[in-house]
PDB file of C-alpha atoms in Angstrom:
ATOM      1  CA  MET A   1     -36.006  22.695  -5.642  1.00  0.00           C
ATOM      2  CA  LEU A   2     -38.240  19.724  -6.379  1.00  0.00           C
ATOM      3  CA  VAL A   3     -41.716  19.633  -5.021  1.00  0.00           C
ATOM      4  CA  SER A   4     -42.995  16.208  -3.933  1.00  0.00           C
ATOM      5  CA  SER A   5     -45.266  16.035  -6.986  1.00  0.00           C
ATOM      6  CA  GLU A   6     -42.231  16.429  -9.279  1.00  0.00           C
ATOM      7  CA  PHE A   7     -40.496  13.360  -7.843  1.00  0.00           C
ATOM      8  CA  ASP A   8     -40.431  10.381 -10.190  1.00  0.00           C
ATOM      9  CA  PRO A   9     -39.097   7.176  -8.541  1.00  0.00           C
ATOM     10  CA  ASP A  10     -38.543   5.567 -11.960  1.00  0.00           C
ATOM     11  CA  VAL A  11     -36.091   8.311 -12.921  1.00  0.00           C
ATOM     12  CA  GLU A  12     -34.368   8.337  -9.516  1.00  0.00           C
ATOM     13  CA  PRO A  13     -34.477   4.739  -8.262  1.00  0.00           C
ATOM     14  CA  ASP A  14     -31.762   5.223  -5.617  1.00  0.00           C
ATOM     15  CA  SER A  15     -33.242   8.346  -4.105  1.00  0.00           C
ATOM     16  CA  ALA A  16     -33.510   8.578  -0.320  1.00  0.00           C
ATOM     17  CA  ARG A  17     -37.205   9.485  -0.560  1.00  0.00           C
ATOM     18  CA  GLU A  18     -38.023   6.072  -1.953  1.00  0.00           C
ATOM     19  CA  HIS A  19     -36.936   4.158   1.169  1.00  0.00           C
ATOM     20  CA  HIS A  20     -39.248   4.142   4.190  1.00  0.00           C
ATOM     21  CA  GLU A  21     -37.270   1.984   6.598  1.00  0.00           C
ATOM     22  CA  GLU A  22     -37.492   2.473  10.333  1.00  0.00           C
ATOM     23  CA  PHE A  23     -34.422   3.990  11.975  1.00  0.00           C
ATOM     24  CA  ASN A  24     -32.659   1.427  14.132  1.00  0.00           C
ATOM     25  CA  PHE A  25     -30.082   3.031  16.451  1.00  0.00           C
ATOM     26  CA  SER A  26     -28.387  -0.216  17.462  1.00  0.00           C
ATOM     27  CA  GLU A  27     -27.807  -1.219  13.833  1.00  0.00           C
ATOM     28  CA  VAL A  28     -26.315   2.184  13.004  1.00  0.00           C
ATOM     29  CA  PHE A  29     -24.189   2.082  16.177  1.00  0.00           C
ATOM     30  CA  VAL A  30     -22.766  -1.358  15.368  1.00  0.00           C
ATOM     31  CA  HIS A  31     -22.125  -0.324  11.759  1.00  0.00           C
ATOM     32  CA  GLN A  32     -20.254   2.805  12.888  1.00  0.00           C
ATOM     33  CA  MET A  33     -18.270   0.837  15.474  1.00  0.00           C
ATOM     34  CA  ILE A  34     -17.144  -1.584  12.761  1.00  0.00           C
ATOM     35  CA  HIS A  35     -15.992   1.340  10.596  1.00  0.00           C
ATOM     36  CA  SER A  36     -14.209   2.908  13.583  1.00  0.00           C
ATOM     37  CA  ILE A  37     -12.374  -0.333  14.350  1.00  0.00           C
ATOM     38  CA  GLU A  38     -11.385  -0.701  10.682  1.00  0.00           C
ATOM     39  CA  PHE A  39     -10.088   2.892  10.686  1.00  0.00           C
ATOM     40  CA  VAL A  40      -7.992   2.356  13.825  1.00  0.00           C
ATOM     41  CA  LEU A  41      -6.594  -0.933  12.497  1.00  0.00           C
ATOM     42  CA  GLY A  42      -5.749   0.743   9.193  1.00  0.00           C
ATOM     43  CA  ALA A  43      -3.960   3.583  11.006  1.00  0.00           C
ATOM     44  CA  VAL A  44      -1.962   1.122  13.116  1.00  0.00           C
ATOM     45  CA  SER A  45      -1.139  -0.923  10.008  1.00  0.00           C
ATOM     46  CA  ASN A  46       0.082   2.146   8.092  1.00  0.00           C
ATOM     47  CA  THR A  47       2.175   3.267  11.076  1.00  0.00           C
ATOM     48  CA  ALA A  48       3.697  -0.209  11.357  1.00  0.00           C
ATOM     49  CA  SER A  49       4.488  -0.102   7.651  1.00  0.00           C
ATOM     50  CA  TYR A  50       6.523   3.068   8.034  1.00  0.00           C
ATOM     51  CA  LEU A  51       8.164   1.756  11.203  1.00  0.00           C
ATOM     52  CA  ARG A  52       9.198  -1.317   9.219  1.00  0.00           C
ATOM     53  CA  LEU A  53      10.751   0.945   6.579  1.00  0.00           C
ATOM     54  CA  TRP A  54      12.572   2.880   9.285  1.00  0.00           C
ATOM     55  CA  ALA A  55      13.910  -0.356  10.789  1.00  0.00           C
ATOM     56  CA  LEU A  56      15.069  -1.567   7.375  1.00  0.00           C
ATOM     57  CA  SER A  57      16.785   1.764   6.764  1.00  0.00           C
ATOM     58  CA  LEU A  58      18.485   1.516  10.147  1.00  0.00           C
ATOM     59  CA  ALA A  59      19.614  -2.045   9.357  1.00  0.00           C
ATOM     60  CA  HIS A  60      20.955  -0.851   6.001  1.00  0.00           C
ATOM     61  CA  SER A  61      22.911   1.929   7.705  1.00  0.00           C
ATOM     62  CA  GLU A  62      24.385  -0.403  10.310  1.00  0.00           C
ATOM     63  CA  LEU A  63      25.281  -3.009   7.708  1.00  0.00           C
ATOM     64  CA  SER A  64      27.040  -0.324   5.645  1.00  0.00           C
ATOM     65  CA  THR A  65      29.003   0.744   8.711  1.00  0.00           C
ATOM     66  CA  VAL A  66      29.998  -2.859   9.465  1.00  0.00           C
ATOM     67  CA  PHE A  67      31.154  -3.466   5.883  1.00  0.00           C
ATOM     68  CA  TYR A  68      33.135  -0.223   5.883  1.00  0.00           C
ATOM     69  CA  GLU A  69      34.792  -0.694   9.274  1.00  0.00           C
ATOM     70  CA  LYS A  70      35.333  -4.449   9.305  1.00  0.00           C
ATOM     71  CA  VAL A  71      36.269  -5.011   5.671  1.00  0.00           C
ATOM     72  CA  LEU A  72      37.616  -1.877   4.029  1.00  0.00           C
ATOM     73  CA  LEU A  73      39.350  -0.228   7.000  1.00  0.00           C
ATOM     74  CA  LEU A  74      40.687  -3.582   8.213  1.00  0.00           C
ATOM     75  CA  ALA A  75      42.164  -4.301   4.771  1.00  0.00           C
ATOM     76  CA  TRP A  76      43.545  -0.775   4.521  1.00  0.00           C
ATOM     77  CA  GLY A  77      45.431  -1.323   7.768  1.00  0.00           C
ATOM     78  CA  TYR A  78      47.792  -3.758   6.055  1.00  0.00           C
ATOM     79  CA  ASP A  79      50.698  -2.663   3.887  1.00  0.00           C
ATOM     80  CA  ASN A  80      50.181  -5.567   1.462  1.00  0.00           C
ATOM     81  CA  VAL A  81      48.633  -4.469  -1.840  1.00  0.00           C
ATOM     82  CA  VAL A  82      47.018  -7.865  -2.456  1.00  0.00           C
ATOM     83  CA  ILE A  83      45.164  -7.755   0.873  1.00  0.00           C
ATOM     84  CA  ARG A  84      44.041  -4.196   0.120  1.00  0.00           C
ATOM     85  CA  LEU A  85      42.699  -5.244  -3.288  1.00  0.00           C
ATOM     86  CA  ILE A  86      40.913  -8.276  -1.817  1.00  0.00           C
ATOM     87  CA  GLY A  87      39.409  -6.042   0.902  1.00  0.00           C
ATOM     88  CA  LEU A  88      38.333  -3.504  -1.726  1.00  0.00           C
ATOM     89  CA  ALA A  89      36.782  -6.257  -3.862  1.00  0.00           C
ATOM     90  CA  VAL A  90      34.877  -7.724  -0.889  1.00  0.00           C
ATOM     91  CA  PHE A  91      33.680  -4.242   0.107  1.00  0.00           C
ATOM     92  CA  ALA A  92      32.590  -3.438  -3.462  1.00  0.00           C
ATOM     93  CA  PHE A  93      30.759  -6.757  -3.762  1.00  0.00           C
ATOM     94  CA  ALA A  94      29.051  -6.313  -0.390  1.00  0.00           C
ATOM     95  CA  THR A  95      28.042  -2.759  -1.186  1.00  0.00           C
ATOM     96  CA  ALA A  96      26.945  -3.288  -4.757  1.00  0.00           C
ATOM     97  CA  PHE A  97      25.166  -6.585  -4.457  1.00  0.00           C
ATOM     98  CA  ILE A  98      24.037  -7.157  -0.891  1.00  0.00           C
ATOM     99  CA  LEU A  99      23.059  -3.603   0.041  1.00  0.00           C
ATOM    100  CA  LEU A 100      21.650  -2.634  -3.353  1.00  0.00           C
ATOM    101  CA  MET A 101      19.631  -5.848  -3.598  1.00  0.00           C
ATOM    102  CA  MET A 102      18.352  -5.256  -0.080  1.00  0.00           C
ATOM    103  CA  GLU A 103      17.243  -1.722  -1.004  1.00  0.00           C
ATOM    104  CA  THR A 104      15.677  -2.897  -4.266  1.00  0.00           C
ATOM    105  CA  LEU A 105      13.716  -5.561  -2.444  1.00  0.00           C
ATOM    106  CA  SER A 106      12.649  -3.017   0.172  1.00  0.00           C
ATOM    107  CA  ALA A 107      11.399  -0.549  -2.447  1.00  0.00           C
ATOM    108  CA  PHE A 108       9.571  -3.267  -4.374  1.00  0.00           C
ATOM    109  CA  LEU A 109       7.870  -4.716  -1.309  1.00  0.00           C
ATOM    110  CA  HIS A 110       6.856  -1.305  -0.016  1.00  0.00           C
ATOM    111  CA  ALA A 111       5.366  -0.313  -3.373  1.00  0.00           C
ATOM    112  CA  LEU A 112       3.529  -3.622  -3.513  1.00  0.00           C
ATOM    113  CA  ARG A 113       2.170  -3.116  -0.007  1.00  0.00           C
ATOM    114  CA  LEU A 114       1.095   0.446  -0.801  1.00  0.00           C
ATOM    115  CA  HIS A 115      -0.880  -0.748  -3.815  1.00  0.00           C
ATOM    116  CA  TRP A 116      -2.487  -3.815  -2.308  1.00  0.00           C
ATOM    117  CA  VAL A 117      -3.090  -2.793   1.295  1.00  0.00           C
ATOM    118  CA  GLU A 118      -3.222   0.955   1.690  1.00  0.00           C
ATOM    119  CA  PHE A 119      -4.597   1.927  -1.737  1.00  0.00           C
ATOM    120  CA  GLN A 120      -7.128  -0.893  -1.984  1.00  0.00           C
ATOM    121  CA  ASN A 121      -8.675  -0.280   1.438  1.00  0.00           C
ATOM    122  CA  LYS A 122      -9.400   3.343   0.541  1.00  0.00           C
ATOM    123  CA  PHE A 123     -11.306   2.769  -2.689  1.00  0.00           C
ATOM    124  CA  TYR A 124     -12.157  -0.889  -3.147  1.00  0.00           C
ATOM    125  CA  HIS A 125     -15.450  -2.157  -1.772  1.00  0.00           C
ATOM    126  CA  GLY A 126     -16.222  -5.798  -2.432  1.00  0.00           C
ATOM    127  CA  ASP A 127     -19.924  -5.350  -3.090  1.00  0.00           C
ATOM    128  CA  GLY A 128     -20.373  -8.392  -5.271  1.00  0.00           C
ATOM    129  CA  TYR A 129     -20.559  -6.873  -8.735  1.00  0.00           C
ATOM    130  CA  LYS A 130     -18.611  -8.686 -11.419  1.00  0.00           C
ATOM    131  CA  PHE A 131     -15.833  -6.609 -12.955  1.00  0.00           C
ATOM    132  CA  LYS A 132     -16.500  -5.725 -16.584  1.00  0.00           C
ATOM    133  CA  PRO A 133     -13.451  -4.177 -18.251  1.00  0.00           C
ATOM    134  CA  PHE A 134     -13.970  -1.360 -20.712  1.00  0.00           C
ATOM    135  CA  SER A 135     -14.080  -2.555 -24.291  1.00  0.00           C
ATOM    136  CA  PHE A 136     -14.886  -0.723 -27.496  1.00  0.00           C
ATOM    137  CA  ALA A 137     -15.970  -4.035 -29.029  1.00  0.00           C
ATOM    138  CA  LEU A 138     -18.736  -4.423 -26.441  1.00  0.00           C
ATOM    139  CA  ILE A 139     -19.952  -0.880 -27.078  1.00  0.00           C
ATOM    140  CA  THR A 140     -20.215  -1.461 -30.826  1.00  0.00           C
ATOM    141  CA  GLU A 141     -22.047  -4.789 -30.208  1.00  0.00           C
ATOM    142  CA  ASP A 142     -24.541  -3.034 -27.921  1.00  0.00           C
ATOM    143  CA  ASP A 143     -25.207  -0.381 -30.572  1.00  0.00           C
ATOM    144  CA  ASP A 144     -25.980  -3.003 -33.248  1.00  0.00           C
TER     145      ASP A 144
END
């Protein structure tokens, strides 16, 4: 445990002992209220995101049922082979292209939203420091 004489503010510039600001309850209260509102909005946003996925899944299910009942079963009700093949081709096209493209778009957009909205608000803080990417070239220049 450090004794007060062992404390060196040059070694620990961000230490809590260095700051002697007066405690202001209203400032802390407002700051905590802002964080609480951001938390609630984030929770509502994440819930809405999953509700949107549920709705898209429900739409996909209903669209599959419509394609099956109105195209394939309707075509299978005829005794004509040509109508059956046309119905099968329309059903295959609708299933393979429309439904698969819809699911691909859904997965892509959800992954994009997870990265940019939910992941970023947990870790990213825009505190004004310029981003400096890691580079071995800069390290070797600093050593020289």
